XYZ file of C-alpha atoms in Angstrom:
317
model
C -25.568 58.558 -122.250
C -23.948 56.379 -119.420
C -21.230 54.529 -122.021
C -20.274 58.416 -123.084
C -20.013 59.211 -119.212
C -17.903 56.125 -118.681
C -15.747 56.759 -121.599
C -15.183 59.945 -120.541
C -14.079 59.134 -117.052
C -10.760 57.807 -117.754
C -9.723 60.949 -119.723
C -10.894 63.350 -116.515
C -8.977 61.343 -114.440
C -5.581 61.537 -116.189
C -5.998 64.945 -116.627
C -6.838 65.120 -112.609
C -3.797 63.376 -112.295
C -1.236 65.079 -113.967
C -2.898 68.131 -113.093
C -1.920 67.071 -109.517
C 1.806 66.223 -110.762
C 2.053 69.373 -112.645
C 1.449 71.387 -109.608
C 3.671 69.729 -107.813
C 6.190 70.099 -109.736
C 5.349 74.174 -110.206
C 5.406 74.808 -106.513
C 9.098 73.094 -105.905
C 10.093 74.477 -108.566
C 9.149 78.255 -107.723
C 10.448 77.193 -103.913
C 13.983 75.996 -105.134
C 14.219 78.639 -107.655
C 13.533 81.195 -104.684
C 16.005 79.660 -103.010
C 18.908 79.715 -105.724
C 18.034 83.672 -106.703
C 18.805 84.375 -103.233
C 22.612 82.373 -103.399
C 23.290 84.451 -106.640
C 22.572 87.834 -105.637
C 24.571 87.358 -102.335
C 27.493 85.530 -104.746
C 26.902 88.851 -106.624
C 27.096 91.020 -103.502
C 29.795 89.556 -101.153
C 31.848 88.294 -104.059
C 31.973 90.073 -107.023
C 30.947 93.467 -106.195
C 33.086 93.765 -103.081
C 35.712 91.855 -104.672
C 36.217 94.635 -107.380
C 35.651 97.397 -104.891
C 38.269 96.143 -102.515
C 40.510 94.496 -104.801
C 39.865 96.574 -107.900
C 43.634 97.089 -108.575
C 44.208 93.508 -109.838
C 43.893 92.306 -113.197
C 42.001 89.730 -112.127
C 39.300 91.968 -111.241
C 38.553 92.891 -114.859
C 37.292 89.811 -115.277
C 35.717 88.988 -111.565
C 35.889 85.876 -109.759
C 32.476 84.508 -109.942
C 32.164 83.937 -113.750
C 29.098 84.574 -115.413
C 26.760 84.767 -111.720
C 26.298 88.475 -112.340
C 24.811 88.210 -115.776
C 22.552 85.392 -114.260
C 21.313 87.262 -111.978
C 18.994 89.410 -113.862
C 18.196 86.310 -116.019
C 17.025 84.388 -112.988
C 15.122 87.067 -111.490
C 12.966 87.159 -114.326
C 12.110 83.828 -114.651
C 11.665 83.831 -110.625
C 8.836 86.078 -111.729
C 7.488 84.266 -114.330
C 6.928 81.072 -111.930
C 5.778 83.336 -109.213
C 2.838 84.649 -111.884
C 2.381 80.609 -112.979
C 3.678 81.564 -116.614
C 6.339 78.928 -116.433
C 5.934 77.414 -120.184
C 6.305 81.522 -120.975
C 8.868 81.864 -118.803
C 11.081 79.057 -119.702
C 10.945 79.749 -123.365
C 12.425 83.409 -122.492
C 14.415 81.650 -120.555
C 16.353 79.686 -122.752
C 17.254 82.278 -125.047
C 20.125 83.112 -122.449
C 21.210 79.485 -121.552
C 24.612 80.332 -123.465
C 25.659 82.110 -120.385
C 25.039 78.471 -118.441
C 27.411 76.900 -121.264
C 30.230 79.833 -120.920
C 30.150 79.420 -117.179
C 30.750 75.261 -117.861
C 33.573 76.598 -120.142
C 35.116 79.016 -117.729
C 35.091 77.697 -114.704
C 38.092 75.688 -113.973
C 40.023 78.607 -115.635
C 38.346 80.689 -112.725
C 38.904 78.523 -109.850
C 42.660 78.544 -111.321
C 42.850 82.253 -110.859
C 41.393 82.518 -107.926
C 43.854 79.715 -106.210
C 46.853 81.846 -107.677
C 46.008 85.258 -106.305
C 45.592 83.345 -102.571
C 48.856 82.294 -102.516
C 50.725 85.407 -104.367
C 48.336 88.209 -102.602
C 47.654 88.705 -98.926
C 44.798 91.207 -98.741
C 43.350 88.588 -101.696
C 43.820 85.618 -99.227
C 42.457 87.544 -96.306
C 39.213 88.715 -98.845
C 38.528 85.332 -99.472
C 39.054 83.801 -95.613
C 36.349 86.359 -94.965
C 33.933 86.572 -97.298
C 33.750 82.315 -96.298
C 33.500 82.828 -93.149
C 30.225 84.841 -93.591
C 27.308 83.004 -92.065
C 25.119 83.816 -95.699
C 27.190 81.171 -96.839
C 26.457 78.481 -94.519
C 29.973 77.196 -95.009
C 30.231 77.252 -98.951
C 33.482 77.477 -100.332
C 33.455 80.089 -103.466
C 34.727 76.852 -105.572
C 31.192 75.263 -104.293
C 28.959 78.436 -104.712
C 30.367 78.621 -108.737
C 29.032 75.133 -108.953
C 25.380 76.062 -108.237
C 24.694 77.124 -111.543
C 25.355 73.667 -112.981
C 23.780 71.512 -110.524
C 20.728 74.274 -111.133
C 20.626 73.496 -114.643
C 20.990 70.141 -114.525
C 17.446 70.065 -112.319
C 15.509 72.395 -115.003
C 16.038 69.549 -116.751
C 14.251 67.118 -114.635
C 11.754 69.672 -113.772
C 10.679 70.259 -117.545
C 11.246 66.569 -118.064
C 8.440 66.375 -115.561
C 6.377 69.412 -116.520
C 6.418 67.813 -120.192
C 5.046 64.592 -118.736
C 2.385 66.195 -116.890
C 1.035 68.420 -119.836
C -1.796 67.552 -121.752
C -0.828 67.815 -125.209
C -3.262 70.052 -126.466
C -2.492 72.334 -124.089
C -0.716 75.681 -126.319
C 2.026 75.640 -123.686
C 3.326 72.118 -124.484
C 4.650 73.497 -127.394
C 7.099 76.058 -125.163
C 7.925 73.330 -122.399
C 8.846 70.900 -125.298
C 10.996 73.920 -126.958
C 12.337 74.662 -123.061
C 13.605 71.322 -122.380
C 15.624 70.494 -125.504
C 17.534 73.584 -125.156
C 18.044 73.003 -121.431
C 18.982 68.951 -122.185
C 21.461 70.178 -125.011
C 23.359 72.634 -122.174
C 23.285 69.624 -119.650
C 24.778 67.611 -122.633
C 27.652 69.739 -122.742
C 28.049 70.217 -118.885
C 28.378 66.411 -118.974
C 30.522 66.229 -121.865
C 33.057 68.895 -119.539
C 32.805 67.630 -116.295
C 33.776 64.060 -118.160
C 36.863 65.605 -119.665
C 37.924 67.723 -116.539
C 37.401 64.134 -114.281
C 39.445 62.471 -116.909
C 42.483 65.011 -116.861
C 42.437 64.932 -113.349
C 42.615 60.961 -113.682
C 45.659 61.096 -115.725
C 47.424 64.127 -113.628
C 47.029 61.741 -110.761
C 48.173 58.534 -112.676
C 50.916 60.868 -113.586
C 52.141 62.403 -110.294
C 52.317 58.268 -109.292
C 54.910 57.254 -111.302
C 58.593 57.341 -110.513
C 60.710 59.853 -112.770
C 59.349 61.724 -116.390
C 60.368 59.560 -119.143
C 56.591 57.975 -119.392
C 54.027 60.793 -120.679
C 50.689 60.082 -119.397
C 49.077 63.370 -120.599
C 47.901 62.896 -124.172
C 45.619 64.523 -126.122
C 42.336 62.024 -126.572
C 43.426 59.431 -124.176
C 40.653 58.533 -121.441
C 41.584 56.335 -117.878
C 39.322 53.046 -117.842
C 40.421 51.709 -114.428
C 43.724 50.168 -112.754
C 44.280 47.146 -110.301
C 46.805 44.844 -108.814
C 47.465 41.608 -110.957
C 50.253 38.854 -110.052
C 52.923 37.467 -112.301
C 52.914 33.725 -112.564
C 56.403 32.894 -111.760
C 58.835 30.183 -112.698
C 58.595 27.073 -110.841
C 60.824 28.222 -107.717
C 60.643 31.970 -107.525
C 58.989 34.902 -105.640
C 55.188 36.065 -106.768
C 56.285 39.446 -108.422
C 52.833 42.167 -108.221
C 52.073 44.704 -110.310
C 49.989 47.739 -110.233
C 48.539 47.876 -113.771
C 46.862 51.095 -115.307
C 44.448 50.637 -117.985
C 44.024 53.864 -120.607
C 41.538 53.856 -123.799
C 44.927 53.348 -125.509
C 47.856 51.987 -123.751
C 48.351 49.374 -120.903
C 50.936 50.555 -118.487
C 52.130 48.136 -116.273
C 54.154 49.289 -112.889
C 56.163 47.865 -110.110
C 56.026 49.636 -106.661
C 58.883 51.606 -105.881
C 61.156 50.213 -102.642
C 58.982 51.097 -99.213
C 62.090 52.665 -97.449
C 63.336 54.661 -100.525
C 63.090 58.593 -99.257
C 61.770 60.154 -102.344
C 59.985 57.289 -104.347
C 58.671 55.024 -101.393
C 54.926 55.830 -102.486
C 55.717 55.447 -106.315
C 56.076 53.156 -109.223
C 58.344 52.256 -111.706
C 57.310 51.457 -114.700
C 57.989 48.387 -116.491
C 56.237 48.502 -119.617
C 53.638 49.721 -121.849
C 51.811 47.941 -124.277
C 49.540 49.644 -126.868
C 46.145 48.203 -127.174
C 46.167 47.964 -130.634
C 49.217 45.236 -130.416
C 47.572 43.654 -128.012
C 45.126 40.282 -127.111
C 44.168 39.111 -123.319
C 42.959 35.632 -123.157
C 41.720 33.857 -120.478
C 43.623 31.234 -119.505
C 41.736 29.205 -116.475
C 39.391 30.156 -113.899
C 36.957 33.531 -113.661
C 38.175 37.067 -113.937
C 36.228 38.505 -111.873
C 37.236 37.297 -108.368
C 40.203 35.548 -106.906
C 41.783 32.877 -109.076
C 41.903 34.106 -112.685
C 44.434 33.451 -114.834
C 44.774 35.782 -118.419
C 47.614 36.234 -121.114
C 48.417 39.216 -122.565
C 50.101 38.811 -125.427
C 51.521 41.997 -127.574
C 52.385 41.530 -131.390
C 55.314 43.842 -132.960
C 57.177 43.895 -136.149
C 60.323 45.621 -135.439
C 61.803 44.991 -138.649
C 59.898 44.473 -142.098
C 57.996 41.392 -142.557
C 59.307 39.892 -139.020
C 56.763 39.240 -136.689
C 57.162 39.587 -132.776
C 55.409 37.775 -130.136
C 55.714 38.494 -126.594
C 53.348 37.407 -123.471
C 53.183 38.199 -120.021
């Protein structure tokens, strides 16, 4: 009788434990999502709804300014009440049935910032709707460009709540089933969130790289092509002359390699020039002395072409 009461002591006490995690998790979770029901029905009421009331005229109101917040609304409020009744397993299954509305919001929402940027600077009244609607204390100083973003950075923490829910659920539980169900749905959203917010970060990356250098003939903007990182290297000279520097950009494709533009020059002073670009695939780095990563290194690049026919071309730098 006292091994099968030791034996079963363990087991209680993980299941005390997680129990303990598992509510844990259930009250911040009802708390936060209190909290971010509240920020879409005023996004709802100050924005959208007064937006097409006010400014019903423009074409833009046909498709509103706050993506797919209204349609989340209703969603959210009845999962709000789902946690509030401690049905969240329930609740979150229902739930995900309308995380394509999460994903369409991802899709659209650089498109609606876009919009919205446009009619400030072509509309008055549109410009004076939004200085207002800001300036509203509800807000607490939110931007409408940061309120869209609350439906991603919600989703993204469903994800570590079910993560921990999951964790804290005894598997023979008949709601592990639901959370399990719940959180791959959620994770494959928060995959594609990722996936966009990688891809928007990246064109913004090359836009920049873009807007750097001097003139149009380079085209920095391609389709597939992803910014690694960039740096200042040094030429090594001939015996005798100056230390030439050169800001070098480094793409999942091409090295670009750039000169700054003359300090004093009125248009360009800020710029660079480039000097040459050098597709990976004809390319090799070796190390020639010292470390990379500090001061001191010394690498080759060397870039192999074949202009014409069998010729082979060598070139280092």
């Amino acid at each position: 009788m006292m091994r099968s009461l030791t034996a079963e002591s363990p087991v209680r006490d993980q299941r005390r434990r997680w129990e303990r995690k598992r509510g844990r998790t259930a009250r911040e979770l009802l708390e936060t999502e209190r909290e971010y029901v509240d920020d879409l029905e005023l996004i709802t009421k100050l924005y959208d709804e007064v937006f097409r009331v006010r400014c019903g005229s423009l074409i833009l109101a046909q498709e509103g300014i706050c993506g797919t917040i209204p349609s989340l609304v209703k969603v959210n409020r009845s999962l709000l009440m789902s946690l509030e009744r401690d049905m969240a397993p329930s609740g979150f299954q229902a739930f995900s049935q309308y995380l394509h509305l999460y994903r369409k919001h991802a899709d659209c929402i650089d498109a609606t910032r876009h919009a919205v940027q446009t009619q400030v600077k072509k509309k008055k009244s549109f410009a004076r709707f939004m200085k207002l609607q800001e300036s509203r204390p509800e807000f607490r100083g939110r931007t409408l460009e940061q309120l869209l973003e609350l439906p991603l950075q919600r989703v993204m923490r469903y994800r570590h709540y079910l993560m921990d829910l999951v964790e804290n659920t005894f598997p023979d539980r008949p709601d592990s089933a639901h959370l399990n169900g719940a959180l791959q749905a959620v994770c494959h959203v928060c995959d594609h969130i990722e996936n966009m917010q990688q891809l928007q970060e990246n064109d913004q990356q090359l836009r920049r790289v873009q807007k750097l250098l001097k003139g149009r003939r380079t085209r920095i903007l391609s389709p597939g092509r992803r910014f690694i990182r960039e740096g200042w290297l040094s030429l090594v000279p001939p015996s005798g002359e100056e230390v030439k520097h050169r800001m070098l950009f480094l793409f999942s494709d091409i090295l670009l390699v750039t000169a700054p533009c003359h300090p004093l020059h009125p248009f360009n002073a800020e710029k660079f020039c480039c000097r040459a670009v050098y597709p990976l695939v004809e390319c090799q780095v070796e190390k020639v002395l010292g470390h990379t990563q500090g001061q001191g290194g010394l690498i080759s690049v060397c870039t192999y072409r074949a202009p014409d026919g069998d010729q082979n071309g060598r070139q280092c730098d």
